[in-house]
Amino acid sequence: MNRRIACFVLSLWCLAATGCTESPFTSRATAQDAEPTSAVSVEPTAAEPSPWAAATPTQTPTDPTPTSTSTPTSPTSPTDAARAALDALDGHTGRYALAVEDLTTGHSLSYGGALEAFVSASIIKVDILAALLLQTQDRGGRLTEEQRRLATAMICESDNDAAHELWIAIGRRQGLDLANVRLGLSAAHAGQSVAWGLTRTTTRDEMALLKAVFTEHSPLSERSRTYMHSLMSAVRADQAWGIGAASSPGTGSSLKNGWLPLDAALPWVVNSEGLIEYGGHSLLIVVLTDNQSTREAGIALIEHSAATVVHTLVAAASA
């Protein structure tokens, strides 16, 4: 017993001498397993998603949606642009058709029906003169002074008496039909027994005639073409309306117009054709109309449609 007391006292003395605070009766396992009491920064652990929770769609980055409206697609060619511009025209009555060819770019357009037939009226005088010149070339000669006088009156003044004299000189219908075969006009002209002013034509045939008059691809000689060009450039001022409205100011035009009152059913036929210059381009153009209430209404339609198609065609080609 005394020995146990002595051992206990000795243990207390050792603890006091070494400064040890741990009690010999404390479990070491308990001391090692305890959570530390100092503050420790711990990364939060994300909770495992519940299998019953609704899935959140994954957001895929996309380009910002533009707020402005898209611009309509422009026509794909100058001829498409010109056709669309003609489609937008309104405010006119009656029927019309036109054909245009830009000799500078090669762009061409037919509108309103290339094979739609119209009464020629006085634009047939260009055809009569072309036939006269072809026949003169075939003989290896030149126009007489009287023929030149009649030709000037027929084209520059639109004199009907002069036209009738030259109509007889070329052999009337038969002579004109033979010439038209060589000039590239179709058989639509053949077989008509009406007076020369009532013959019927199309924009396709008139465009073929204009090419024979104003381009090198023609049975007409350079001398003949130059002569026709000079007369069509000297039409008197009060008859210089029509397709010339589409030309650039100061450039002038080489043209021939036709107008004819028919009857109550088809009041006025008004036509215009020739060569114009616009924006540095040379263009052949023909506009045929009928069923116009007045001559002035026909002129307005020709000038409006000609200016629209020419200006649009050239602008679109230059864009």
PDB file of C-alpha atoms in Angstrom:
ATOM      1  CA  MET A   1       0.000   0.000   0.000  1.00  0.00           C
ATOM      2  CA  ASN A   2       2.749   2.430   0.951  1.00  0.00           C
ATOM      3  CA  ARG A   3       4.518   1.467  -2.235  1.00  0.00           C
ATOM      4  CA  ARG A   4       1.418   2.486  -4.411  1.00  0.00           C
ATOM      5  CA  ILE A   5       1.157   5.835  -2.686  1.00  0.00           C
ATOM      6  CA  ALA A   6       4.817   6.464  -3.249  1.00  0.00           C
ATOM      7  CA  CYS A   7       4.472   5.739  -7.010  1.00  0.00           C
ATOM      8  CA  PHE A   8       1.522   8.116  -7.332  1.00  0.00           C
ATOM      9  CA  VAL A   9       3.354  10.930  -5.628  1.00  0.00           C
ATOM     10  CA  LEU A  10       6.381  10.329  -7.831  1.00  0.00           C
ATOM     11  CA  SER A  11       4.201  10.642 -10.981  1.00  0.00           C
ATOM     12  CA  LEU A  12       2.772  13.962  -9.885  1.00  0.00           C
ATOM     13  CA  TRP A  13       6.250  15.267  -9.239  1.00  0.00           C
ATOM     14  CA  CYS A  14       7.356  14.300 -12.750  1.00  0.00           C
ATOM     15  CA  LEU A  15       4.454  16.095 -14.331  1.00  0.00           C
ATOM     16  CA  ALA A  16       5.154  19.251 -12.459  1.00  0.00           C
ATOM     17  CA  ALA A  17       8.828  19.133 -13.381  1.00  0.00           C
ATOM     18  CA  THR A  18       8.283  18.714 -17.166  1.00  0.00           C
ATOM     19  CA  GLY A  19       5.259  21.086 -17.623  1.00  0.00           C
ATOM     20  CA  CYS A  20       3.186  18.289 -19.180  1.00  0.00           C
ATOM     21  CA  THR A  21      -0.550  19.009 -19.062  1.00  0.00           C
ATOM     22  CA  GLU A  22      -1.860  15.868 -20.599  1.00  0.00           C
ATOM     23  CA  SER A  23      -3.426  13.691 -17.971  1.00  0.00           C
ATOM     24  CA  PRO A  24      -2.137  10.152 -17.911  1.00  0.00           C
ATOM     25  CA  PHE A  25      -5.740   9.095 -17.619  1.00  0.00           C
ATOM     26  CA  THR A  26      -6.907  10.708 -20.910  1.00  0.00           C
ATOM     27  CA  SER A  27      -7.496   8.310 -23.847  1.00  0.00           C
ATOM     28  CA  ARG A  28      -5.018   8.948 -26.707  1.00  0.00           C
ATOM     29  CA  ALA A  29      -7.522   7.771 -29.239  1.00  0.00           C
ATOM     30  CA  THR A  30      -9.984  10.428 -28.108  1.00  0.00           C
ATOM     31  CA  ALA A  31      -7.387  13.169 -28.428  1.00  0.00           C
ATOM     32  CA  GLN A  32      -6.343  12.169 -31.959  1.00  0.00           C
ATOM     33  CA  ASP A  33      -9.900  11.852 -33.390  1.00  0.00           C
ATOM     34  CA  ALA A  34     -11.230  15.207 -32.191  1.00  0.00           C
ATOM     35  CA  GLU A  35     -12.094  17.964 -34.852  1.00  0.00           C
ATOM     36  CA  PRO A  36      -9.593  20.842 -34.740  1.00  0.00           C
ATOM     37  CA  THR A  37     -10.852  23.904 -32.966  1.00  0.00           C
ATOM     38  CA  SER A  38      -8.958  26.448 -35.151  1.00  0.00           C
ATOM     39  CA  ALA A  39     -10.821  28.040 -38.220  1.00  0.00           C
ATOM     40  CA  VAL A  40      -9.878  26.315 -41.485  1.00  0.00           C
ATOM     41  CA  SER A  41     -10.936  27.469 -45.013  1.00  0.00           C
ATOM     42  CA  VAL A  42     -12.703  24.589 -46.737  1.00  0.00           C
ATOM     43  CA  GLU A  43     -13.825  24.528 -50.418  1.00  0.00           C
ATOM     44  CA  PRO A  44     -17.620  24.072 -50.564  1.00  0.00           C
ATOM     45  CA  THR A  45     -18.725  20.792 -52.039  1.00  0.00           C
ATOM     46  CA  ALA A  46     -21.477  21.042 -54.659  1.00  0.00           C
ATOM     47  CA  ALA A  47     -24.542  19.082 -53.767  1.00  0.00           C
ATOM     48  CA  GLU A  48     -25.178  16.091 -55.971  1.00  0.00           C
ATOM     49  CA  PRO A  49     -28.169  16.889 -58.209  1.00  0.00           C
ATOM     50  CA  SER A  50     -31.375  15.114 -57.488  1.00  0.00           C
ATOM     51  CA  PRO A  51     -32.408  12.653 -60.222  1.00  0.00           C
ATOM     52  CA  TRP A  52     -35.942  14.088 -59.930  1.00  0.00           C
ATOM     53  CA  ALA A  53     -34.950  17.684 -60.599  1.00  0.00           C
ATOM     54  CA  ALA A  54     -35.795  19.126 -64.016  1.00  0.00           C
ATOM     55  CA  ALA A  55     -32.769  19.311 -66.248  1.00  0.00           C
ATOM     56  CA  THR A  56     -31.609  22.846 -67.118  1.00  0.00           C
ATOM     57  CA  PRO A  57     -30.926  23.147 -70.862  1.00  0.00           C
ATOM     58  CA  THR A  58     -27.365  23.884 -71.794  1.00  0.00           C
ATOM     59  CA  GLN A  59     -26.968  27.340 -73.346  1.00  0.00           C
ATOM     60  CA  THR A  60     -24.949  27.292 -76.568  1.00  0.00           C
ATOM     61  CA  PRO A  61     -23.280  30.617 -77.427  1.00  0.00           C
ATOM     62  CA  THR A  62     -24.765  32.145 -80.563  1.00  0.00           C
ATOM     63  CA  ASP A  63     -24.201  35.258 -82.637  1.00  0.00           C
ATOM     64  CA  PRO A  64     -26.267  38.243 -81.567  1.00  0.00           C
ATOM     65  CA  THR A  65     -29.572  38.442 -83.400  1.00  0.00           C
ATOM     66  CA  PRO A  66     -29.585  41.549 -85.653  1.00  0.00           C
ATOM     67  CA  THR A  67     -32.260  44.053 -84.777  1.00  0.00           C
ATOM     68  CA  SER A  68     -32.504  45.642 -88.233  1.00  0.00           C
ATOM     69  CA  THR A  69     -34.687  44.198 -90.962  1.00  0.00           C
ATOM     70  CA  SER A  70     -33.031  42.584 -93.975  1.00  0.00           C
ATOM     71  CA  THR A  71     -32.722  44.527 -97.225  1.00  0.00           C
ATOM     72  CA  PRO A  72     -34.611  43.032-100.185  1.00  0.00           C
ATOM     73  CA  THR A  73     -32.388  41.303-102.687  1.00  0.00           C
ATOM     74  CA  SER A  74     -31.653  43.513-105.666  1.00  0.00           C
ATOM     75  CA  PRO A  75     -32.250  42.286-109.194  1.00  0.00           C
ATOM     76  CA  THR A  76     -29.473  40.033-110.444  1.00  0.00           C
ATOM     77  CA  SER A  77     -28.864  41.768-113.780  1.00  0.00           C
ATOM     78  CA  PRO A  78     -29.404  45.118-115.528  1.00  0.00           C
ATOM     79  CA  THR A  79     -32.199  43.610-117.628  1.00  0.00           C
ATOM     80  CA  ASP A  80     -33.923  42.304-114.484  1.00  0.00           C
ATOM     81  CA  ALA A  81     -33.674  45.771-112.959  1.00  0.00           C
ATOM     82  CA  ALA A  82     -35.096  47.405-116.089  1.00  0.00           C
ATOM     83  CA  ARG A  83     -37.951  44.912-116.295  1.00  0.00           C
ATOM     84  CA  ALA A  84     -38.823  45.494-112.635  1.00  0.00           C
ATOM     85  CA  ALA A  85     -38.844  49.255-113.227  1.00  0.00           C
ATOM     86  CA  LEU A  86     -41.251  48.844-116.148  1.00  0.00           C
ATOM     87  CA  ASP A  87     -43.463  46.547-114.080  1.00  0.00           C
ATOM     88  CA  ALA A  88     -43.778  49.337-111.532  1.00  0.00           C
ATOM     89  CA  LEU A  89     -45.067  51.887-114.057  1.00  0.00           C
ATOM     90  CA  ASP A  90     -48.711  52.842-113.719  1.00  0.00           C
ATOM     91  CA  GLY A  91     -51.081  55.598-114.672  1.00  0.00           C
ATOM     92  CA  HIS A  92     -51.260  54.775-118.380  1.00  0.00           C
ATOM     93  CA  THR A  93     -53.989  53.381-120.570  1.00  0.00           C
ATOM     94  CA  GLY A  94     -53.954  51.363-123.751  1.00  0.00           C
ATOM     95  CA  ARG A  95     -51.379  48.828-124.858  1.00  0.00           C
ATOM     96  CA  TYR A  96     -47.658  49.183-125.378  1.00  0.00           C
ATOM     97  CA  ALA A  97     -44.572  47.124-126.094  1.00  0.00           C
ATOM     98  CA  LEU A  98     -40.923  48.100-126.298  1.00  0.00           C
ATOM     99  CA  ALA A  99     -37.519  46.719-127.139  1.00  0.00           C
ATOM    100  CA  VAL A 100     -34.149  48.190-126.234  1.00  0.00           C
ATOM    101  CA  GLU A 101     -30.548  47.207-126.856  1.00  0.00           C
ATOM    102  CA  ASP A 102     -27.534  48.842-125.282  1.00  0.00           C
ATOM    103  CA  LEU A 103     -24.910  48.769-128.040  1.00  0.00           C
ATOM    104  CA  THR A 104     -22.225  49.656-125.492  1.00  0.00           C
ATOM    105  CA  THR A 105     -22.777  46.718-123.123  1.00  0.00           C
ATOM    106  CA  GLY A 106     -24.831  44.310-125.235  1.00  0.00           C
ATOM    107  CA  HIS A 107     -27.688  44.208-122.721  1.00  0.00           C
ATOM    108  CA  SER A 108     -31.100  43.958-124.378  1.00  0.00           C
ATOM    109  CA  LEU A 109     -34.700  43.731-123.261  1.00  0.00           C
ATOM    110  CA  SER A 110     -38.068  43.066-124.874  1.00  0.00           C
ATOM    111  CA  TYR A 111     -41.149  44.064-122.909  1.00  0.00           C
ATOM    112  CA  GLY A 112     -44.847  43.690-123.609  1.00  0.00           C
ATOM    113  CA  GLY A 113     -44.468  40.966-126.209  1.00  0.00           C
ATOM    114  CA  ALA A 114     -41.867  40.916-128.966  1.00  0.00           C
ATOM    115  CA  LEU A 115     -44.385  39.379-131.364  1.00  0.00           C
ATOM    116  CA  GLU A 116     -47.363  41.553-130.452  1.00  0.00           C
ATOM    117  CA  ALA A 117     -48.513  43.262-133.660  1.00  0.00           C
ATOM    118  CA  PHE A 118     -49.168  47.007-133.830  1.00  0.00           C
ATOM    119  CA  VAL A 119     -50.127  49.309-136.690  1.00  0.00           C
ATOM    120  CA  SER A 120     -46.954  50.841-138.098  1.00  0.00           C
ATOM    121  CA  ALA A 121     -48.181  54.360-138.888  1.00  0.00           C
ATOM    122  CA  SER A 122     -45.309  56.582-140.046  1.00  0.00           C
ATOM    123  CA  ILE A 123     -42.428  54.560-138.645  1.00  0.00           C
ATOM    124  CA  ILE A 124     -42.765  52.432-141.792  1.00  0.00           C
ATOM    125  CA  LYS A 125     -41.155  55.345-143.613  1.00  0.00           C
ATOM    126  CA  VAL A 126     -37.796  54.202-142.225  1.00  0.00           C
ATOM    127  CA  ASP A 127     -38.440  50.802-143.822  1.00  0.00           C
ATOM    128  CA  ILE A 128     -39.416  52.386-147.152  1.00  0.00           C
ATOM    129  CA  LEU A 129     -36.188  54.414-147.260  1.00  0.00           C
ATOM    130  CA  ALA A 130     -34.079  51.368-146.359  1.00  0.00           C
ATOM    131  CA  ALA A 131     -35.705  49.425-149.225  1.00  0.00           C
ATOM    132  CA  LEU A 132     -35.046  52.308-151.641  1.00  0.00           C
ATOM    133  CA  LEU A 133     -31.370  52.451-150.659  1.00  0.00           C
ATOM    134  CA  LEU A 134     -30.941  48.666-151.003  1.00  0.00           C
ATOM    135  CA  GLN A 135     -32.381  48.754-154.512  1.00  0.00           C
ATOM    136  CA  THR A 136     -30.141  51.699-155.402  1.00  0.00           C
ATOM    137  CA  GLN A 137     -27.086  49.820-154.104  1.00  0.00           C
ATOM    138  CA  ASP A 138     -28.027  46.790-156.186  1.00  0.00           C
ATOM    139  CA  ARG A 139     -27.992  48.959-159.305  1.00  0.00           C
ATOM    140  CA  GLY A 140     -24.659  50.421-158.325  1.00  0.00           C
ATOM    141  CA  GLY A 141     -26.080  53.919-158.446  1.00  0.00           C
ATOM    142  CA  ARG A 142     -27.105  56.776-156.175  1.00  0.00           C
ATOM    143  CA  LEU A 143     -30.386  58.427-155.313  1.00  0.00           C
ATOM    144  CA  THR A 144     -31.570  61.044-157.732  1.00  0.00           C
ATOM    145  CA  GLU A 145     -32.068  64.610-156.580  1.00  0.00           C
ATOM    146  CA  GLU A 146     -35.814  64.065-156.635  1.00  0.00           C
ATOM    147  CA  GLN A 147     -35.508  60.915-154.534  1.00  0.00           C
ATOM    148  CA  ARG A 148     -33.318  62.761-152.031  1.00  0.00           C
ATOM    149  CA  ARG A 149     -35.877  65.553-151.811  1.00  0.00           C
ATOM    150  CA  LEU A 150     -38.671  63.051-151.228  1.00  0.00           C
ATOM    151  CA  ALA A 151     -36.617  61.126-148.676  1.00  0.00           C
ATOM    152  CA  THR A 152     -35.895  64.312-146.719  1.00  0.00           C
ATOM    153  CA  ALA A 153     -39.568  65.298-146.704  1.00  0.00           C
ATOM    154  CA  MET A 154     -40.658  61.763-145.752  1.00  0.00           C
ATOM    155  CA  ILE A 155     -38.288  61.393-142.776  1.00  0.00           C
ATOM    156  CA  CYS A 156     -37.732  64.944-141.497  1.00  0.00           C
ATOM    157  CA  GLU A 157     -41.257  66.262-142.101  1.00  0.00           C
ATOM    158  CA  SER A 158     -43.155  62.932-142.096  1.00  0.00           C
ATOM    159  CA  ASP A 159     -44.706  63.976-145.383  1.00  0.00           C
ATOM    160  CA  ASN A 160     -47.233  61.357-146.503  1.00  0.00           C
ATOM    161  CA  ASP A 161     -47.273  62.386-150.156  1.00  0.00           C
ATOM    162  CA  ALA A 162     -43.508  61.964-150.349  1.00  0.00           C
ATOM    163  CA  ALA A 163     -43.803  58.573-148.668  1.00  0.00           C
ATOM    164  CA  HIS A 164     -46.406  57.463-151.195  1.00  0.00           C
ATOM    165  CA  GLU A 165     -44.170  58.462-154.111  1.00  0.00           C
ATOM    166  CA  LEU A 166     -41.288  56.407-152.739  1.00  0.00           C
ATOM    167  CA  TRP A 167     -43.638  53.530-151.912  1.00  0.00           C
ATOM    168  CA  ILE A 168     -44.467  53.327-155.577  1.00  0.00           C
ATOM    169  CA  ALA A 169     -40.786  53.670-156.495  1.00  0.00           C
ATOM    170  CA  ILE A 170     -39.749  50.589-154.476  1.00  0.00           C
ATOM    171  CA  GLY A 171     -42.502  48.422-155.977  1.00  0.00           C
ATOM    172  CA  ARG A 172     -45.061  48.782-153.210  1.00  0.00           C
ATOM    173  CA  ARG A 173     -45.649  45.709-151.077  1.00  0.00           C
ATOM    174  CA  GLN A 174     -43.610  43.301-153.169  1.00  0.00           C
ATOM    175  CA  GLY A 175     -40.563  45.540-153.180  1.00  0.00           C
ATOM    176  CA  LEU A 176     -40.815  46.127-149.421  1.00  0.00           C
ATOM    177  CA  ASP A 177     -41.161  42.424-148.633  1.00  0.00           C
ATOM    178  CA  LEU A 178     -38.082  41.547-150.701  1.00  0.00           C
ATOM    179  CA  ALA A 179     -36.053  44.202-148.922  1.00  0.00           C
ATOM    180  CA  ASN A 180     -37.280  43.107-145.495  1.00  0.00           C
ATOM    181  CA  VAL A 181     -36.012  39.582-146.044  1.00  0.00           C
ATOM    182  CA  ARG A 182     -32.525  41.010-146.480  1.00  0.00           C
ATOM    183  CA  LEU A 183     -32.929  43.464-143.596  1.00  0.00           C
ATOM    184  CA  GLY A 184     -33.757  40.647-141.180  1.00  0.00           C
ATOM    185  CA  LEU A 185     -37.443  41.336-140.659  1.00  0.00           C
ATOM    186  CA  SER A 186     -39.818  38.399-140.271  1.00  0.00           C
ATOM    187  CA  ALA A 187     -42.533  37.189-142.602  1.00  0.00           C
ATOM    188  CA  ALA A 188     -45.078  39.012-140.448  1.00  0.00           C
ATOM    189  CA  HIS A 189     -44.797  41.919-142.878  1.00  0.00           C
ATOM    190  CA  ALA A 190     -45.559  39.831-145.914  1.00  0.00           C
ATOM    191  CA  GLY A 191     -48.966  39.385-147.494  1.00  0.00           C
ATOM    192  CA  GLN A 192     -50.578  42.578-146.188  1.00  0.00           C
ATOM    193  CA  SER A 193     -52.732  44.291-148.786  1.00  0.00           C
ATOM    194  CA  VAL A 194     -53.546  47.394-146.744  1.00  0.00           C
ATOM    195  CA  ALA A 195     -52.158  50.885-147.323  1.00  0.00           C
ATOM    196  CA  TRP A 196     -48.533  51.364-146.228  1.00  0.00           C
ATOM    197  CA  GLY A 197     -49.482  53.291-143.058  1.00  0.00           C
ATOM    198  CA  LEU A 198     -51.743  50.480-141.868  1.00  0.00           C
ATOM    199  CA  THR A 199     -49.210  47.685-142.173  1.00  0.00           C
ATOM    200  CA  ARG A 200     -48.577  45.885-138.913  1.00  0.00           C
ATOM    201  CA  THR A 201     -45.248  45.404-137.211  1.00  0.00           C
ATOM    202  CA  THR A 202     -43.644  44.123-133.999  1.00  0.00           C
ATOM    203  CA  THR A 203     -40.893  45.358-131.709  1.00  0.00           C
ATOM    204  CA  ARG A 204     -38.739  42.433-132.852  1.00  0.00           C
ATOM    205  CA  ASP A 205     -38.981  43.455-136.500  1.00  0.00           C
ATOM    206  CA  GLU A 206     -38.436  47.129-135.738  1.00  0.00           C
ATOM    207  CA  MET A 207     -35.342  46.289-133.685  1.00  0.00           C
ATOM    208  CA  ALA A 208     -34.010  44.269-136.636  1.00  0.00           C
ATOM    209  CA  LEU A 209     -34.590  47.308-138.856  1.00  0.00           C
ATOM    210  CA  LEU A 210     -32.816  49.639-136.423  1.00  0.00           C
ATOM    211  CA  LYS A 211     -29.802  47.323-136.325  1.00  0.00           C
ATOM    212  CA  ALA A 212     -29.689  47.354-140.129  1.00  0.00           C
ATOM    213  CA  VAL A 213     -29.752  51.169-140.101  1.00  0.00           C
ATOM    214  CA  PHE A 214     -27.348  51.883-137.223  1.00  0.00           C
ATOM    215  CA  THR A 215     -24.880  48.985-137.009  1.00  0.00           C
ATOM    216  CA  GLU A 216     -22.342  47.383-139.303  1.00  0.00           C
ATOM    217  CA  HIS A 217     -24.213  44.074-139.349  1.00  0.00           C
ATOM    218  CA  SER A 218     -26.360  45.198-142.228  1.00  0.00           C
ATOM    219  CA  PRO A 219     -26.870  44.774-145.967  1.00  0.00           C
ATOM    220  CA  LEU A 220     -26.926  48.570-146.158  1.00  0.00           C
ATOM    221  CA  SER A 221     -23.630  50.165-147.107  1.00  0.00           C
ATOM    222  CA  GLU A 222     -21.860  52.597-144.820  1.00  0.00           C
ATOM    223  CA  ARG A 223     -22.891  55.421-147.164  1.00  0.00           C
ATOM    224  CA  SER A 224     -26.549  54.385-146.963  1.00  0.00           C
ATOM    225  CA  ARG A 225     -26.460  54.043-143.182  1.00  0.00           C
ATOM    226  CA  THR A 226     -24.806  57.439-142.769  1.00  0.00           C
ATOM    227  CA  TYR A 227     -27.430  59.008-144.991  1.00  0.00           C
ATOM    228  CA  MET A 228     -30.315  57.518-143.002  1.00  0.00           C
ATOM    229  CA  HIS A 229     -28.639  58.537-139.732  1.00  0.00           C
ATOM    230  CA  SER A 230     -28.349  62.139-140.932  1.00  0.00           C
ATOM    231  CA  LEU A 231     -32.024  62.360-141.923  1.00  0.00           C
ATOM    232  CA  MET A 232     -33.289  60.804-138.677  1.00  0.00           C
ATOM    233  CA  SER A 233     -31.136  63.267-136.737  1.00  0.00           C
ATOM    234  CA  ALA A 234     -32.788  66.211-138.513  1.00  0.00           C
ATOM    235  CA  VAL A 235     -36.460  65.582-137.685  1.00  0.00           C
ATOM    236  CA  ARG A 236     -38.152  68.910-137.191  1.00  0.00           C
ATOM    237  CA  ALA A 237     -38.492  70.124-133.612  1.00  0.00           C
ATOM    238  CA  ASP A 238     -42.237  69.624-133.170  1.00  0.00           C
ATOM    239  CA  GLN A 239     -41.848  65.968-134.191  1.00  0.00           C
ATOM    240  CA  ALA A 240     -38.759  65.237-132.089  1.00  0.00           C
ATOM    241  CA  TRP A 241     -40.690  63.829-129.140  1.00  0.00           C
ATOM    242  CA  GLY A 242     -40.782  60.201-128.049  1.00  0.00           C
ATOM    243  CA  ILE A 243     -37.711  58.097-127.322  1.00  0.00           C
ATOM    244  CA  GLY A 244     -35.510  61.225-127.377  1.00  0.00           C
ATOM    245  CA  ALA A 245     -36.804  61.970-123.869  1.00  0.00           C
ATOM    246  CA  ALA A 246     -34.505  59.216-122.599  1.00  0.00           C
ATOM    247  CA  SER A 247     -31.315  60.735-124.039  1.00  0.00           C
ATOM    248  CA  SER A 248     -28.753  62.805-122.157  1.00  0.00           C
ATOM    249  CA  PRO A 249     -29.251  66.574-122.541  1.00  0.00           C
ATOM    250  CA  GLY A 250     -27.421  67.978-125.546  1.00  0.00           C
ATOM    251  CA  THR A 251     -26.721  64.629-127.195  1.00  0.00           C
ATOM    252  CA  GLY A 252     -29.601  64.657-129.677  1.00  0.00           C
ATOM    253  CA  SER A 253     -31.361  61.622-131.102  1.00  0.00           C
ATOM    254  CA  SER A 254     -31.810  59.887-134.442  1.00  0.00           C
ATOM    255  CA  LEU A 255     -35.461  58.904-134.551  1.00  0.00           C
ATOM    256  CA  LYS A 256     -38.696  58.551-136.449  1.00  0.00           C
ATOM    257  CA  ASN A 257     -42.141  58.774-134.918  1.00  0.00           C
ATOM    258  CA  GLY A 258     -45.557  57.714-136.118  1.00  0.00           C
ATOM    259  CA  TRP A 259     -49.065  58.686-135.037  1.00  0.00           C
ATOM    260  CA  LEU A 260     -52.419  57.840-136.491  1.00  0.00           C
ATOM    261  CA  PRO A 261     -56.008  58.260-135.278  1.00  0.00           C
ATOM    262  CA  LEU A 262     -57.969  55.144-136.125  1.00  0.00           C
ATOM    263  CA  ASP A 263     -61.502  54.910-134.792  1.00  0.00           C
ATOM    264  CA  ALA A 264     -63.532  55.019-131.602  1.00  0.00           C
ATOM    265  CA  ALA A 265     -62.504  51.483-130.650  1.00  0.00           C
ATOM    266  CA  LEU A 266     -58.748  52.132-131.006  1.00  0.00           C
ATOM    267  CA  PRO A 267     -58.462  55.936-130.957  1.00  0.00           C
ATOM    268  CA  TRP A 268     -54.729  56.569-131.430  1.00  0.00           C
ATOM    269  CA  VAL A 269     -51.666  54.654-132.527  1.00  0.00           C
ATOM    270  CA  VAL A 270     -48.455  56.389-131.410  1.00  0.00           C
ATOM    271  CA  ASN A 271     -44.981  54.915-132.077  1.00  0.00           C
ATOM    272  CA  SER A 272     -41.355  56.015-131.727  1.00  0.00           C
ATOM    273  CA  GLU A 273     -38.012  54.402-132.589  1.00  0.00           C
ATOM    274  CA  GLY A 274     -34.362  55.208-133.163  1.00  0.00           C
ATOM    275  CA  LEU A 275     -30.916  55.660-131.656  1.00  0.00           C
ATOM    276  CA  ILE A 276     -30.171  57.673-128.508  1.00  0.00           C
ATOM    277  CA  GLU A 277     -27.158  58.460-126.339  1.00  0.00           C
ATOM    278  CA  TYR A 278     -27.381  58.303-122.557  1.00  0.00           C
ATOM    279  CA  GLY A 279     -24.647  58.259-119.923  1.00  0.00           C
ATOM    280  CA  GLY A 280     -21.979  57.458-122.507  1.00  0.00           C
ATOM    281  CA  HIS A 281     -24.008  54.540-123.875  1.00  0.00           C
ATOM    282  CA  SER A 282     -25.544  54.186-127.339  1.00  0.00           C
ATOM    283  CA  LEU A 283     -28.933  52.505-127.310  1.00  0.00           C
ATOM    284  CA  LEU A 284     -31.439  51.366-129.913  1.00  0.00           C
ATOM    285  CA  ILE A 285     -35.043  51.584-128.735  1.00  0.00           C
ATOM    286  CA  VAL A 286     -38.531  51.186-130.137  1.00  0.00           C
ATOM    287  CA  VAL A 287     -41.840  51.792-128.339  1.00  0.00           C
ATOM    288  CA  LEU A 288     -45.149  50.826-129.978  1.00  0.00           C
ATOM    289  CA  THR A 289     -48.537  51.805-128.537  1.00  0.00           C
ATOM    290  CA  ASP A 290     -52.199  51.683-129.459  1.00  0.00           C
ATOM    291  CA  ASN A 291     -55.622  52.349-127.953  1.00  0.00           C
ATOM    292  CA  GLN A 292     -54.391  55.710-126.682  1.00  0.00           C
ATOM    293  CA  SER A 293     -57.096  58.230-125.802  1.00  0.00           C
ATOM    294  CA  THR A 294     -55.128  61.085-127.413  1.00  0.00           C
ATOM    295  CA  ARG A 295     -51.888  61.618-129.290  1.00  0.00           C
ATOM    296  CA  GLU A 296     -50.502  63.379-126.215  1.00  0.00           C
ATOM    297  CA  ALA A 297     -51.325  60.400-123.996  1.00  0.00           C
ATOM    298  CA  GLY A 298     -49.403  58.121-126.353  1.00  0.00           C
ATOM    299  CA  ILE A 299     -46.424  60.473-126.384  1.00  0.00           C
ATOM    300  CA  ALA A 300     -46.395  60.627-122.581  1.00  0.00           C
ATOM    301  CA  LEU A 301     -46.443  56.828-122.337  1.00  0.00           C
ATOM    302  CA  ILE A 302     -43.589  56.473-124.822  1.00  0.00           C
ATOM    303  CA  GLU A 303     -41.419  59.070-123.128  1.00  0.00           C
ATOM    304  CA  HIS A 304     -42.051  57.745-119.627  1.00  0.00           C
ATOM    305  CA  SER A 305     -41.404  54.110-120.505  1.00  0.00           C
ATOM    306  CA  ALA A 306     -38.356  54.927-122.657  1.00  0.00           C
ATOM    307  CA  ALA A 307     -36.733  57.067-119.959  1.00  0.00           C
ATOM    308  CA  THR A 308     -37.468  54.440-117.311  1.00  0.00           C
ATOM    309  CA  VAL A 309     -35.985  51.493-119.185  1.00  0.00           C
ATOM    310  CA  VAL A 310     -32.945  53.339-120.570  1.00  0.00           C
ATOM    311  CA  HIS A 311     -31.954  55.068-117.324  1.00  0.00           C
ATOM    312  CA  THR A 312     -32.415  51.909-115.258  1.00  0.00           C
ATOM    313  CA  LEU A 313     -30.565  49.688-117.724  1.00  0.00           C
ATOM    314  CA  VAL A 314     -27.567  52.013-117.901  1.00  0.00           C
ATOM    315  CA  ALA A 315     -27.454  52.711-114.150  1.00  0.00           C
ATOM    316  CA  ALA A 316     -27.627  49.010-113.257  1.00  0.00           C
ATOM    317  CA  ALA A 317     -24.894  48.174-115.776  1.00  0.00           C
ATOM    318  CA  SER A 318     -22.649  50.840-114.229  1.00  0.00           C
ATOM    319  CA  ALA A 319     -23.269  49.787-110.607  1.00  0.00           C
TER     320      ALA A 319
END
